Amino acid sequence: MPLSPLATSFPATQGVLGAEPLAPFPDPHRHDPELERFLHDASSQLCRWLGSASATSPLPGLSVLPAVEPEPTGLTPDRLLADLQLVMEGAYNPGHPGAIAHLDPPPLAASVAADLICAGLNNNLLAEELSPSLSRLERSLCGWLAERLGLPAGAGGVAASGGSLSNLMALVVARHHRGLLERRDAVVVASEEAHVSLAKALVVMGLPPSALVAVPTDAGGRLDAAALDLVLSDLERAGRPVIAVVATAGTTVRGAVDPLPEVATLCRRHGHWLHVDGAIGAVFALAPAHAGRVEGLGLADSLTVNPQKLLGITKTSSLLLLARPALLLDTFHTGLPYMELSWGGGHGGETGLQGTRPAEILKLWLGLRQLGETGIAALIQGAIERRRHLERLLCPLADLELVQGSLHLLAFRPAGLSPEVSERWSQDTRQALLARQLMLSRPLYRGHHHLKAVLGNPHTAQAELAAVAEVVGRSLPSP
Ligand SMILES: *Cc1c(COP(=O)(O)O)cnc(C)c1O
């Protein structure tokens, strides 16, 4: 392939305007037709990419990248778009119907538009004087969503760039609130299948890896409440303070939901903070028919929600919600001495770890408004139905061990193979699936490599699921 910096496949309408350099900053005195045309052409290019998703592969091969360094003089709009096109051609393709490997669905339309507007507004959630309407929007939407998910009246929170950051902030708030900042022997208690971001949070918090106390899970991958009770009693006897108990609503490999009501009862009895990592599962509470899958979410002191996952809000979109949101300000308040006072209960830069941050709330707000209650419920219903359908197709395959929870994830592997043989099986089968434009992931779970499907892609139809079952069926050692 020639390493040309110009995309040969780029079909943009080349015109006089596109060949002239663009004003570096939008003109504040007049509507700038060149800027408008540039954004229009960029958006056409994006729409062509989105609209041809099924014609390529979920995972494109290595592509030619344009030059990385600026040229001596600036590029024209046509060149800029041509360079962009090259990068787009090598991008992961979440809209492909066979893209079912990860928690990365196609982008919700309204959230794409809101992301563009967000960039154009270029406000800063650091401080209210830099984002007057958007700060209020964030506070209001966090409050609404917190209550909608079952947290008590007055609950609220803050947006964060990803669930890892939401989990970290939750643990930092819990430690602060419980007065454990100086305690090097403090621990976080979570199931052995909890997300890796908890281990990273401890690194940031200056705690050793041993500060993450793992509670065993049951056969379904759910935290074992009786074992948690024993662990908490042991810690009490040993005089080890607990920063928080973390329950997971939707584990990353199989979508298992810990028994939240029981864990909450234990937390009350032992006097502990309950953080629920609902990065995957919390949104299920938005669909009345499926809220029972995450029963007890509202009993959390803090809750991580990732609308960037199943709901398709463009990345990143995560929220940390708290029953008592004032604790955010208690923890992160520094007094931003260079800003006017907040008029609404704390600047964004004082209610979380991040300083400057974009108004990620805009695309969540607009996305939820686009979907409406019925659209949200339909997304969740569709994901559950696809998981059930794939399960029905795989169930009859002899010797295939299915590993699932109650959400839209399904992992599997042939039973009775050694770890080495299951690893080879997972590699070979993933390749065979990719050859049919079907992308699954290959998590290592309980000592064995599995294949995993995340059924959150609304474009995945029965034909793709049938093809998955066919390839998997052929991959199995014949009896
Ligand atoms: C995805 C995920 C996270 C982390 O979210 P990021 O946005 O990737 O940082 C945390 N917990 C669970 C259970 C997850 O699945």
CSV table of C-alpha atoms and ligand atoms in Angstrom, one decimal:
chain,number,residue,atom,x,y,z
A,1,MET,CA,0.0,0.0,0.0
A,2,PRO,CA,1.5,3.4,-0.9
A,3,LEU,CA,2.3,5.5,2.1
A,4,SER,CA,0.7,8.6,0.7
A,5,PRO,CA,-0.7,11.2,3.1
A,6,LEU,CA,-3.6,11.8,0.8
A,7,ALA,CA,-6.6,9.5,0.9
A,8,THR,CA,-7.3,8.3,-2.6
A,9,SER,CA,-10.7,7.1,-1.6
A,10,PHE,CA,-11.7,10.5,-0.3
A,11,PRO,CA,-14.8,11.7,-2.3
A,12,ALA,CA,-15.2,15.2,-0.8
A,13,THR,CA,-16.6,17.8,-3.1
A,14,GLN,CA,-13.4,19.8,-3.8
A,15,GLY,CA,-14.2,23.4,-4.3
A,16,VAL,CA,-12.8,26.9,-4.1
A,17,LEU,CA,-13.7,27.2,-0.4
A,18,GLY,CA,-12.2,23.8,0.6
A,19,ALA,CA,-8.9,24.7,-1.0
A,20,GLU,CA,-8.4,27.9,0.9
A,21,PRO,CA,-7.1,27.9,4.5
A,22,LEU,CA,-9.7,28.3,7.2
A,23,ALA,CA,-9.7,31.1,9.7
A,24,PRO,CA,-8.0,29.6,12.8
A,25,PHE,CA,-10.8,30.8,15.1
A,26,PRO,CA,-14.5,31.3,14.3
A,27,ASP,CA,-15.2,34.9,13.4
A,28,PRO,CA,-17.0,36.6,16.3
A,29,HIS,CA,-18.5,39.3,14.1
A,30,ARG,CA,-20.2,37.4,11.4
A,31,HIS,CA,-21.6,34.0,10.4
A,32,ASP,CA,-18.6,32.4,8.7
A,33,PRO,CA,-19.7,30.3,5.7
A,34,GLU,CA,-16.3,28.7,5.3
A,35,LEU,CA,-16.5,27.4,8.9
A,36,GLU,CA,-20.0,26.2,8.3
A,37,ARG,CA,-19.0,24.4,5.1
A,38,PHE,CA,-16.0,22.8,6.9
A,39,LEU,CA,-18.2,21.4,9.7
A,40,HIS,CA,-20.8,20.4,7.2
A,41,ASP,CA,-18.2,18.5,5.1
A,42,ALA,CA,-16.7,16.9,8.3
A,43,SER,CA,-20.2,15.8,9.3
A,44,SER,CA,-20.9,14.4,5.8
A,45,GLN,CA,-17.7,12.4,6.0
A,46,LEU,CA,-18.7,11.1,9.4
A,47,CYS,CA,-22.1,10.2,8.2
A,48,ARG,CA,-20.6,8.2,5.3
A,49,TRP,CA,-18.3,6.4,7.7
A,50,LEU,CA,-21.2,5.6,10.0
A,51,GLY,CA,-23.4,4.6,7.1
A,52,SER,CA,-20.9,2.1,5.7
A,53,ALA,CA,-20.1,0.4,9.0
A,54,SER,CA,-21.6,-2.9,7.9
A,55,ALA,CA,-19.6,-3.0,4.6
A,56,THR,CA,-16.3,-3.4,6.4
A,57,SER,CA,-15.2,-5.3,9.5
A,58,PRO,CA,-15.7,-4.5,13.2
A,59,LEU,CA,-11.9,-4.5,13.5
A,60,PRO,CA,-10.1,-3.1,10.5
A,61,GLY,CA,-6.5,-4.2,9.7
A,62,LEU,CA,-3.5,-1.9,10.2
A,63,SER,CA,-4.1,1.3,8.2
A,64,VAL,CA,-1.9,4.0,6.8
A,65,LEU,CA,-1.7,6.9,9.1
A,66,PRO,CA,-1.2,10.5,7.9
A,67,ALA,CA,1.8,12.5,8.9
A,68,VAL,CA,1.7,13.4,12.5
A,69,GLU,CA,3.7,16.7,12.5
A,70,PRO,CA,2.4,20.1,11.4
A,71,GLU,CA,3.6,21.2,8.0
A,72,PRO,CA,5.4,24.5,7.6
A,73,THR,CA,2.2,26.1,6.5
A,74,GLY,CA,-1.3,25.2,7.6
A,75,LEU,CA,-3.4,22.7,5.6
A,76,THR,CA,-6.6,23.6,3.7
A,77,PRO,CA,-9.9,22.1,4.8
A,78,ASP,CA,-9.8,19.6,2.0
A,79,ARG,CA,-6.4,18.3,3.2
A,80,LEU,CA,-7.5,18.2,6.8
A,81,LEU,CA,-10.6,16.1,5.9
A,82,ALA,CA,-8.5,13.8,3.8
A,83,ASP,CA,-6.1,13.2,6.7
A,84,LEU,CA,-9.1,12.6,9.0
A,85,GLN,CA,-10.4,10.1,6.5
A,86,LEU,CA,-7.2,8.1,6.8
A,87,VAL,CA,-7.5,7.8,10.5
A,88,MET,CA,-11.2,7.0,10.3
A,89,GLU,CA,-10.5,4.1,7.9
A,90,GLY,CA,-8.4,2.4,10.6
A,91,ALA,CA,-10.8,3.1,13.4
A,92,TYR,CA,-12.6,0.4,15.4
A,93,ASN,CA,-16.1,0.1,14.0
A,94,PRO,CA,-18.7,-0.1,16.8
A,95,GLY,CA,-21.6,0.2,14.4
A,96,HIS,CA,-20.8,-3.0,12.6
A,97,PRO,CA,-23.6,-5.6,13.5
A,98,GLY,CA,-20.8,-8.1,14.4
A,99,ALA,CA,-19.2,-5.8,16.9
A,100,ILE,CA,-20.1,-7.6,20.1
A,101,ALA,CA,-16.8,-7.9,21.8
A,102,HIS,CA,-16.9,-5.1,24.4
A,103,LEU,CA,-19.0,-2.6,26.2
A,104,ASP,CA,-18.7,-0.2,23.4
A,105,PRO,CA,-21.9,0.3,21.4
A,106,PRO,CA,-22.4,2.6,18.5
A,107,PRO,CA,-22.8,6.3,19.3
A,108,LEU,CA,-26.3,7.5,20.1
A,109,ALA,CA,-27.2,10.1,17.4
A,110,ALA,CA,-28.1,13.0,19.7
A,111,SER,CA,-25.0,12.5,21.8
A,112,VAL,CA,-22.8,13.0,18.6
A,113,ALA,CA,-24.5,16.3,17.9
A,114,ALA,CA,-24.2,17.4,21.6
A,115,ASP,CA,-20.5,16.5,21.5
A,116,LEU,CA,-20.0,18.8,18.6
A,117,ILE,CA,-21.9,21.6,20.3
A,118,CYS,CA,-19.9,20.9,23.5
A,119,ALA,CA,-16.7,21.4,21.6
A,120,GLY,CA,-18.0,24.6,20.0
A,121,LEU,CA,-19.1,26.1,23.3
A,122,ASN,CA,-15.8,25.2,24.8
A,123,ASN,CA,-17.1,25.8,28.3
A,124,ASN,CA,-15.3,24.6,31.4
A,125,LEU,CA,-17.0,22.7,34.2
A,126,LEU,CA,-14.2,23.7,36.5
A,127,ALA,CA,-16.1,26.8,37.5
A,128,GLU,CA,-19.6,28.2,37.1
A,129,GLU,CA,-18.4,31.4,35.6
A,130,LEU,CA,-16.9,29.3,32.8
A,131,SER,CA,-20.0,27.2,32.3
A,132,PRO,CA,-23.1,28.9,33.8
A,133,SER,CA,-25.9,26.9,32.1
A,134,LEU,CA,-23.9,23.7,31.8
A,135,SER,CA,-23.0,23.5,35.5
A,136,ARG,CA,-26.6,23.9,36.4
A,137,LEU,CA,-27.6,21.2,33.8
A,138,GLU,CA,-25.0,18.8,35.3
A,139,ARG,CA,-26.3,19.4,38.8
A,140,SER,CA,-29.9,19.0,37.8
A,141,LEU,CA,-29.4,15.9,35.7
A,142,CYS,CA,-27.3,14.2,38.3
A,143,GLY,CA,-30.0,14.9,40.9
A,144,TRP,CA,-32.7,13.6,38.6
A,145,LEU,CA,-30.8,10.5,37.6
A,146,ALA,CA,-29.8,9.7,41.2
A,147,GLU,CA,-33.4,9.7,42.4
A,148,ARG,CA,-34.6,7.8,39.3
A,149,LEU,CA,-32.1,5.1,40.1
A,150,GLY,CA,-33.5,4.9,43.7
A,151,LEU,CA,-31.2,7.0,45.7
A,152,PRO,CA,-33.0,9.2,48.4
A,153,ALA,CA,-34.4,12.7,47.8
A,154,GLY,CA,-31.6,15.2,47.7
A,155,ALA,CA,-29.2,12.8,46.1
A,156,GLY,CA,-26.9,14.0,43.3
A,157,GLY,CA,-23.4,13.8,42.0
A,158,VAL,CA,-20.9,14.8,39.4
A,159,ALA,CA,-19.8,13.7,35.9
A,160,ALA,CA,-16.4,12.1,35.5
A,161,SER,CA,-14.3,11.0,32.5
A,162,GLY,CA,-15.0,7.3,32.9
A,163,GLY,CA,-16.0,4.8,35.5
A,164,SER,CA,-12.5,4.2,36.8
A,165,LEU,CA,-12.5,7.9,37.9
A,166,SER,CA,-16.0,7.6,39.4
A,167,ASN,CA,-14.9,4.6,41.4
A,168,LEU,CA,-11.8,6.4,42.6
A,169,MET,CA,-13.7,9.4,43.6
A,170,ALA,CA,-16.2,7.3,45.5
A,171,LEU,CA,-13.5,5.6,47.6
A,172,VAL,CA,-11.7,8.9,48.2
A,173,VAL,CA,-15.0,10.5,49.5
A,174,ALA,CA,-15.7,7.4,51.6
A,175,ARG,CA,-12.3,7.5,53.2
A,176,HIS,CA,-12.5,11.2,53.8
A,177,HIS,CA,-16.0,11.0,55.3
A,178,ARG,CA,-15.0,8.2,57.6
A,179,GLY,CA,-11.9,10.0,58.8
A,180,LEU,CA,-9.5,7.3,57.6
A,181,LEU,CA,-7.1,9.5,55.7
A,182,GLU,CA,-4.2,8.7,58.1
A,183,ARG,CA,-4.9,5.0,58.4
A,184,ARG,CA,-2.4,3.0,56.4
A,185,ASP,CA,-4.2,-0.2,57.5
A,186,ALA,CA,-7.6,0.8,56.0
A,187,VAL,CA,-9.1,-1.6,53.5
A,188,VAL,CA,-11.6,-1.7,50.7
A,189,VAL,CA,-13.7,-4.9,50.5
A,190,ALA,CA,-15.1,-6.2,47.2
A,191,SER,CA,-15.8,-9.4,45.4
A,192,GLU,CA,-13.0,-11.2,43.7
A,193,GLU,CA,-14.7,-10.4,40.4
A,194,ALA,CA,-14.8,-6.6,41.0
A,195,HIS,CA,-13.4,-4.3,38.4
A,196,VAL,CA,-9.6,-3.7,38.1
A,197,SER,CA,-10.2,0.1,38.6
A,198,LEU,CA,-10.5,-0.6,42.3
A,199,ALA,CA,-6.9,-1.8,42.4
A,200,LYS,CA,-5.8,1.3,40.5
A,201,ALA,CA,-7.8,3.5,42.9
A,202,LEU,CA,-5.7,2.1,45.8
A,203,VAL,CA,-2.5,2.9,44.0
A,204,VAL,CA,-3.6,6.5,43.7
A,205,MET,CA,-4.8,6.5,47.3
A,206,GLY,CA,-1.4,5.4,48.5
A,207,LEU,CA,-2.6,2.0,49.8
A,208,PRO,CA,-0.9,-1.3,49.2
A,209,PRO,CA,-2.5,-4.0,47.0
A,210,SER,CA,-3.3,-6.0,50.2
A,211,ALA,CA,-5.7,-3.2,51.1
A,212,LEU,CA,-8.1,-4.7,48.6
A,213,VAL,CA,-9.8,-7.5,50.5
A,214,ALA,CA,-11.4,-10.0,48.1
A,215,VAL,CA,-14.6,-11.8,49.0
A,216,PRO,CA,-15.4,-15.1,47.3
A,217,THR,CA,-18.2,-15.3,44.7
A,218,ASP,CA,-20.8,-18.0,44.3
A,219,ALA,CA,-21.2,-20.2,41.2
A,220,GLY,CA,-23.0,-17.4,39.5
A,221,GLY,CA,-20.1,-14.9,40.0
A,222,ARG,CA,-22.0,-12.9,42.6
A,223,LEU,CA,-20.4,-11.8,45.9
A,224,ASP,CA,-21.2,-14.4,48.6
A,225,ALA,CA,-23.0,-12.4,51.3
A,226,ALA,CA,-22.3,-15.0,54.0
A,227,ALA,CA,-18.6,-14.8,53.2
A,228,LEU,CA,-18.8,-11.0,53.3
A,229,ASP,CA,-20.3,-11.2,56.8
A,230,LEU,CA,-17.3,-13.3,57.9
A,231,VAL,CA,-14.8,-11.1,56.3
A,232,LEU,CA,-16.3,-8.0,57.9
A,233,SER,CA,-16.3,-9.7,61.3
A,234,ASP,CA,-12.7,-10.8,60.9
A,235,LEU,CA,-11.6,-7.2,60.0
A,236,GLU,CA,-13.5,-5.9,63.0
A,237,ARG,CA,-11.7,-8.3,65.3
A,238,ALA,CA,-8.4,-7.4,63.8
A,239,GLY,CA,-9.1,-3.7,64.2
A,240,ARG,CA,-8.8,-3.0,60.5
A,241,PRO,CA,-10.9,0.0,59.4
A,242,VAL,CA,-13.0,-0.4,56.3
A,243,ILE,CA,-13.1,2.5,53.8
A,244,ALA,CA,-16.0,1.0,51.8
A,245,VAL,CA,-17.6,-2.2,50.8
A,246,VAL,CA,-17.9,-2.3,47.0
A,247,ALA,CA,-20.7,-4.3,45.4
A,248,THR,CA,-20.7,-4.7,41.7
A,249,ALA,CA,-23.9,-4.4,39.6
A,250,GLY,CA,-22.7,-6.1,36.5
A,251,THR,CA,-19.3,-7.7,36.5
A,252,THR,CA,-17.1,-7.2,33.5
A,253,VAL,CA,-16.8,-10.7,32.2
A,254,ARG,CA,-20.3,-12.1,32.8
A,255,GLY,CA,-22.6,-9.3,34.0
A,256,ALA,CA,-23.2,-10.8,37.4
A,257,VAL,CA,-25.0,-8.6,39.9
A,258,ASP,CA,-24.0,-8.9,43.6
A,259,PRO,CA,-26.9,-9.3,46.0
A,260,LEU,CA,-27.3,-5.6,46.7
A,261,PRO,CA,-30.0,-5.8,49.4
A,262,GLU,CA,-28.1,-8.3,51.5
A,263,VAL,CA,-24.8,-6.4,51.1
A,264,ALA,CA,-26.6,-3.2,52.1
A,265,THR,CA,-28.0,-4.9,55.2
A,266,LEU,CA,-24.5,-6.1,56.2
A,267,CYS,CA,-23.1,-2.6,55.6
A,268,ARG,CA,-25.7,-1.1,57.9
A,269,ARG,CA,-25.1,-3.7,60.5
A,270,HIS,CA,-21.3,-3.3,60.5
A,271,GLY,CA,-21.6,0.5,59.9
A,272,HIS,CA,-19.8,0.6,56.5
A,273,TRP,CA,-20.0,2.7,53.4
A,274,LEU,CA,-21.6,0.9,50.5
A,275,HIS,CA,-20.3,1.8,47.0
A,276,VAL,CA,-22.1,0.2,44.1
A,277,ASP,CA,-20.1,-0.1,40.9
A,278,GLY,CA,-23.0,0.0,38.5
A,279,ALA,CA,-20.8,1.0,35.5
A,280,ILE,CA,-22.6,-1.8,33.5
A,281,GLY,CA,-25.8,-2.6,35.4
A,282,ALA,CA,-27.1,0.7,36.9
A,283,VAL,CA,-28.9,1.7,33.7
A,284,PHE,CA,-31.1,-1.4,33.8
A,285,ALA,CA,-33.0,0.4,36.7
A,286,LEU,CA,-34.2,2.8,34.0
A,287,ALA,CA,-36.3,0.1,32.4
A,288,PRO,CA,-39.3,-0.8,34.6
A,289,ALA,CA,-39.4,-4.4,33.2
A,290,HIS,CA,-35.7,-4.9,34.0
A,291,ALA,CA,-35.1,-2.8,37.2
A,292,GLY,CA,-35.5,-6.0,39.2
A,293,ARG,CA,-32.1,-7.2,37.8
A,294,VAL,CA,-30.4,-4.5,39.9
A,295,GLU,CA,-32.7,-4.4,42.9
A,296,GLY,CA,-31.2,-2.5,45.8
A,297,LEU,CA,-29.2,0.1,43.8
A,298,GLY,CA,-30.8,2.9,45.8
A,299,LEU,CA,-29.4,1.5,49.1
A,300,ALA,CA,-25.9,2.7,48.0
A,301,ASP,CA,-24.0,5.5,49.7
A,302,SER,CA,-22.4,6.1,46.3
A,303,LEU,CA,-23.0,4.7,42.8
A,304,THR,CA,-21.0,4.6,39.6
A,305,VAL,CA,-23.1,4.8,36.4
A,306,ASN,CA,-21.6,4.6,32.9
A,307,PRO,CA,-24.0,5.8,30.2
A,308,GLN,CA,-21.2,5.4,27.7
A,309,LYS,CA,-21.7,1.6,27.8
A,310,LEU,CA,-25.2,0.2,27.0
A,311,LEU,CA,-26.9,3.6,26.3
A,312,GLY,CA,-24.3,4.5,23.7
A,313,ILE,CA,-23.6,8.1,25.0
A,314,THR,CA,-20.4,9.1,23.3
A,315,LYS,CA,-17.3,8.6,25.3
A,316,THR,CA,-16.7,9.5,27.9
A,317,SER,CA,-19.9,9.5,30.0
A,318,SER,CA,-19.8,8.4,33.6
A,319,LEU,CA,-21.4,9.7,36.7
A,320,LEU,CA,-20.7,9.3,40.4
A,321,LEU,CA,-23.9,9.7,42.3
A,322,LEU,CA,-24.2,10.0,46.1
A,323,ALA,CA,-27.0,9.8,48.6
A,324,ARG,CA,-25.4,12.9,50.2
A,325,PRO,CA,-23.8,14.8,47.4
A,326,ALA,CA,-22.5,17.5,49.8
A,327,LEU,CA,-19.8,15.1,50.7
A,328,LEU,CA,-18.1,15.7,47.4
A,329,LEU,CA,-17.6,19.3,48.3
A,330,ASP,CA,-16.4,18.3,51.8
A,331,THR,CA,-13.8,16.1,50.2
A,332,PHE,CA,-12.5,18.1,47.3
A,333,HIS,CA,-13.1,21.6,48.4
A,334,THR,CA,-9.9,23.7,48.0
A,335,GLY,CA,-11.4,27.2,47.6
A,336,LEU,CA,-10.5,28.0,44.0
A,337,PRO,CA,-9.1,31.4,45.0
A,338,TYR,CA,-9.1,32.7,41.4
A,339,MET,CA,-12.8,32.2,40.7
A,340,GLU,CA,-16.0,34.0,41.7
A,341,LEU,CA,-18.0,32.3,44.3
A,342,SER,CA,-20.3,29.4,43.3
A,343,TRP,CA,-23.9,30.2,43.4
A,344,GLY,CA,-25.2,26.7,43.3
A,345,GLY,CA,-23.4,24.6,46.0
A,346,GLY,CA,-19.9,24.2,44.7
A,347,HIS,CA,-17.9,24.6,41.5
A,348,GLY,CA,-17.4,21.5,39.3
A,349,GLY,CA,-13.7,21.8,40.1
A,350,GLU,CA,-14.4,21.4,43.8
A,351,THR,CA,-16.9,18.6,43.7
A,352,GLY,CA,-14.6,16.1,42.1
A,353,LEU,CA,-11.0,15.2,41.2
A,354,GLN,CA,-10.9,16.8,37.8
A,355,GLY,CA,-10.2,20.4,37.3
A,356,THR,CA,-10.8,21.6,33.8
A,357,ARG,CA,-13.3,19.3,32.1
A,358,PRO,CA,-15.7,19.4,29.2
A,359,ALA,CA,-19.5,19.5,29.6
A,360,GLU,CA,-19.9,15.8,29.1
A,361,ILE,CA,-23.4,16.1,30.7
A,362,LEU,CA,-24.7,17.8,27.5
A,363,LYS,CA,-24.6,14.6,25.4
A,364,LEU,CA,-26.0,12.5,28.2
A,365,TRP,CA,-28.9,14.9,28.7
A,366,LEU,CA,-29.6,15.2,25.0
A,367,GLY,CA,-29.2,11.5,24.4
A,368,LEU,CA,-31.7,10.6,27.2
A,369,ARG,CA,-34.1,13.2,25.7
A,370,GLN,CA,-33.8,11.7,22.3
A,371,LEU,CA,-34.5,8.2,23.5
A,372,GLY,CA,-37.3,9.1,25.9
A,373,GLU,CA,-38.4,6.5,28.5
A,374,THR,CA,-39.7,4.1,25.9
A,375,GLY,CA,-36.4,4.4,23.9
A,376,ILE,CA,-34.3,3.7,26.9
A,377,ALA,CA,-36.5,0.7,27.9
A,378,ALA,CA,-36.3,-0.6,24.3
A,379,LEU,CA,-32.5,-0.5,24.2
A,380,ILE,CA,-32.3,-2.5,27.4
A,381,GLN,CA,-35.0,-4.9,26.3
A,382,GLY,CA,-33.2,-5.5,23.0
A,383,ALA,CA,-29.9,-6.2,24.8
A,384,ILE,CA,-31.5,-8.8,27.1
A,385,GLU,CA,-33.4,-10.4,24.2
A,386,ARG,CA,-30.2,-10.8,22.1
A,387,ARG,CA,-28.4,-12.4,25.1
A,388,ARG,CA,-31.3,-14.8,25.6
A,389,HIS,CA,-31.3,-15.6,21.9
A,390,LEU,CA,-27.6,-16.4,21.8
A,391,GLU,CA,-28.0,-18.4,24.9
A,392,ARG,CA,-30.8,-20.5,23.3
A,393,LEU,CA,-28.5,-21.1,20.2
A,394,LEU,CA,-25.5,-22.1,22.3
A,395,CYS,CA,-27.3,-24.1,24.9
A,396,PRO,CA,-27.7,-27.2,22.8
A,397,LEU,CA,-24.0,-27.4,21.9
A,398,ALA,CA,-22.7,-30.3,23.9
A,399,ASP,CA,-19.9,-29.6,26.3
A,400,LEU,CA,-20.1,-25.8,26.0
A,401,GLU,CA,-20.0,-24.2,29.4
A,402,LEU,CA,-22.0,-20.9,29.5
A,403,VAL,CA,-21.0,-18.3,32.0
A,404,GLN,CA,-23.5,-15.4,32.4
A,405,GLY,CA,-25.2,-13.2,35.0
A,406,SER,CA,-28.5,-11.4,34.7
A,407,LEU,CA,-27.5,-8.7,32.2
A,408,HIS,CA,-26.6,-8.6,28.5
A,409,LEU,CA,-23.2,-10.4,28.7
A,410,LEU,CA,-22.6,-14.0,27.8
A,411,ALA,CA,-19.2,-15.9,28.0
A,412,PHE,CA,-18.5,-19.5,27.2
A,413,ARG,CA,-15.8,-22.1,26.7
A,414,PRO,CA,-15.7,-25.8,25.9
A,415,ALA,CA,-15.8,-27.8,29.2
A,416,GLY,CA,-13.1,-30.1,30.2
A,417,LEU,CA,-10.1,-28.5,28.4
A,418,SER,CA,-6.8,-27.7,30.1
A,419,PRO,CA,-6.1,-23.9,30.4
A,420,GLU,CA,-3.6,-24.2,27.5
A,421,VAL,CA,-6.0,-25.9,25.2
A,422,SER,CA,-8.8,-23.5,26.1
A,423,GLU,CA,-6.5,-20.6,25.3
A,424,ARG,CA,-5.7,-22.0,21.9
A,425,TRP,CA,-9.4,-22.7,21.3
A,426,SER,CA,-10.2,-19.1,22.2
A,427,GLN,CA,-7.6,-17.7,19.8
A,428,ASP,CA,-8.5,-20.0,16.9
A,429,THR,CA,-12.3,-19.4,17.4
A,430,ARG,CA,-11.9,-15.7,17.7
A,431,GLN,CA,-10.0,-15.7,14.4
A,432,ALA,CA,-12.7,-17.9,12.7
A,433,LEU,CA,-15.3,-15.5,14.0
A,434,LEU,CA,-13.4,-12.4,12.7
A,435,ALA,CA,-13.2,-14.0,9.3
A,436,ARG,CA,-17.0,-13.8,9.3
A,437,GLN,CA,-16.9,-10.2,10.6
A,438,LEU,CA,-17.9,-11.2,14.1
A,439,MET,CA,-15.8,-9.8,16.9
A,440,LEU,CA,-16.0,-11.4,20.3
A,441,SER,CA,-13.5,-10.8,23.2
A,442,ARG,CA,-11.4,-13.4,25.0
A,443,PRO,CA,-11.4,-12.8,28.7
A,444,LEU,CA,-9.4,-14.9,31.1
A,445,TYR,CA,-11.9,-16.0,33.8
A,446,ARG,CA,-11.4,-18.5,36.6
A,447,GLY,CA,-8.2,-19.7,35.0
A,448,HIS,CA,-9.5,-20.3,31.5
A,449,HIS,CA,-9.8,-18.2,28.4
A,450,HIS,CA,-13.4,-17.7,27.4
A,451,LEU,CA,-15.1,-16.1,24.5
A,452,LYS,CA,-17.4,-13.3,25.5
A,453,ALA,CA,-20.3,-11.6,23.7
A,454,VAL,CA,-21.7,-8.3,24.9
A,455,LEU,CA,-25.1,-8.0,23.3
A,456,GLY,CA,-25.5,-4.2,23.6
A,457,ASN,CA,-25.1,-3.4,19.9
A,458,PRO,CA,-28.6,-2.6,18.6
A,459,HIS,CA,-27.6,-3.5,15.1
A,460,THR,CA,-26.8,-7.1,15.9
A,461,ALA,CA,-29.6,-9.2,14.4
A,462,GLN,CA,-30.5,-12.9,14.6
A,463,ALA,CA,-28.4,-13.6,11.5
A,464,GLU,CA,-25.2,-12.5,13.3
A,465,LEU,CA,-26.1,-14.5,16.4
A,466,ALA,CA,-26.8,-17.6,14.3
A,467,ALA,CA,-23.4,-17.2,12.6
A,468,VAL,CA,-21.7,-17.0,16.0
A,469,ALA,CA,-23.4,-20.2,17.0
A,470,GLU,CA,-22.4,-21.9,13.8
A,471,VAL,CA,-18.7,-20.9,14.1
A,472,VAL,CA,-18.6,-21.9,17.7
A,473,GLY,CA,-20.4,-25.2,17.0
A,474,ARG,CA,-17.7,-26.0,14.4
A,475,SER,CA,-14.9,-25.0,16.8
A,476,LEU,CA,-15.8,-27.6,19.4
A,477,PRO,CA,-13.8,-30.8,19.7
A,478,SER,CA,-16.0,-33.5,18.0
A,479,PRO,CA,-17.4,-36.0,20.5
B,1,LIG,C1,-16.1,-0.4,32.5
B,1,LIG,C2,-16.1,-0.6,33.9
B,1,LIG,C3,-15.5,0.2,34.8
B,1,LIG,C4,-14.6,1.3,34.4
B,1,LIG,O1,-15.1,2.2,33.5
B,1,LIG,P1,-14.2,3.1,32.5
B,1,LIG,O2,-15.1,4.0,32.0
B,1,LIG,O3,-13.6,2.1,31.6
B,1,LIG,O4,-13.1,3.7,33.3
B,1,LIG,C5,-15.7,0.0,36.2
B,1,LIG,N1,-16.4,-1.0,36.6
B,1,LIG,C6,-17.0,-1.9,35.8
B,1,LIG,C7,-17.8,-3.0,36.4
B,1,LIG,C8,-16.9,-1.7,34.4
B,1,LIG,O5,-17.4,-2.6,33.6
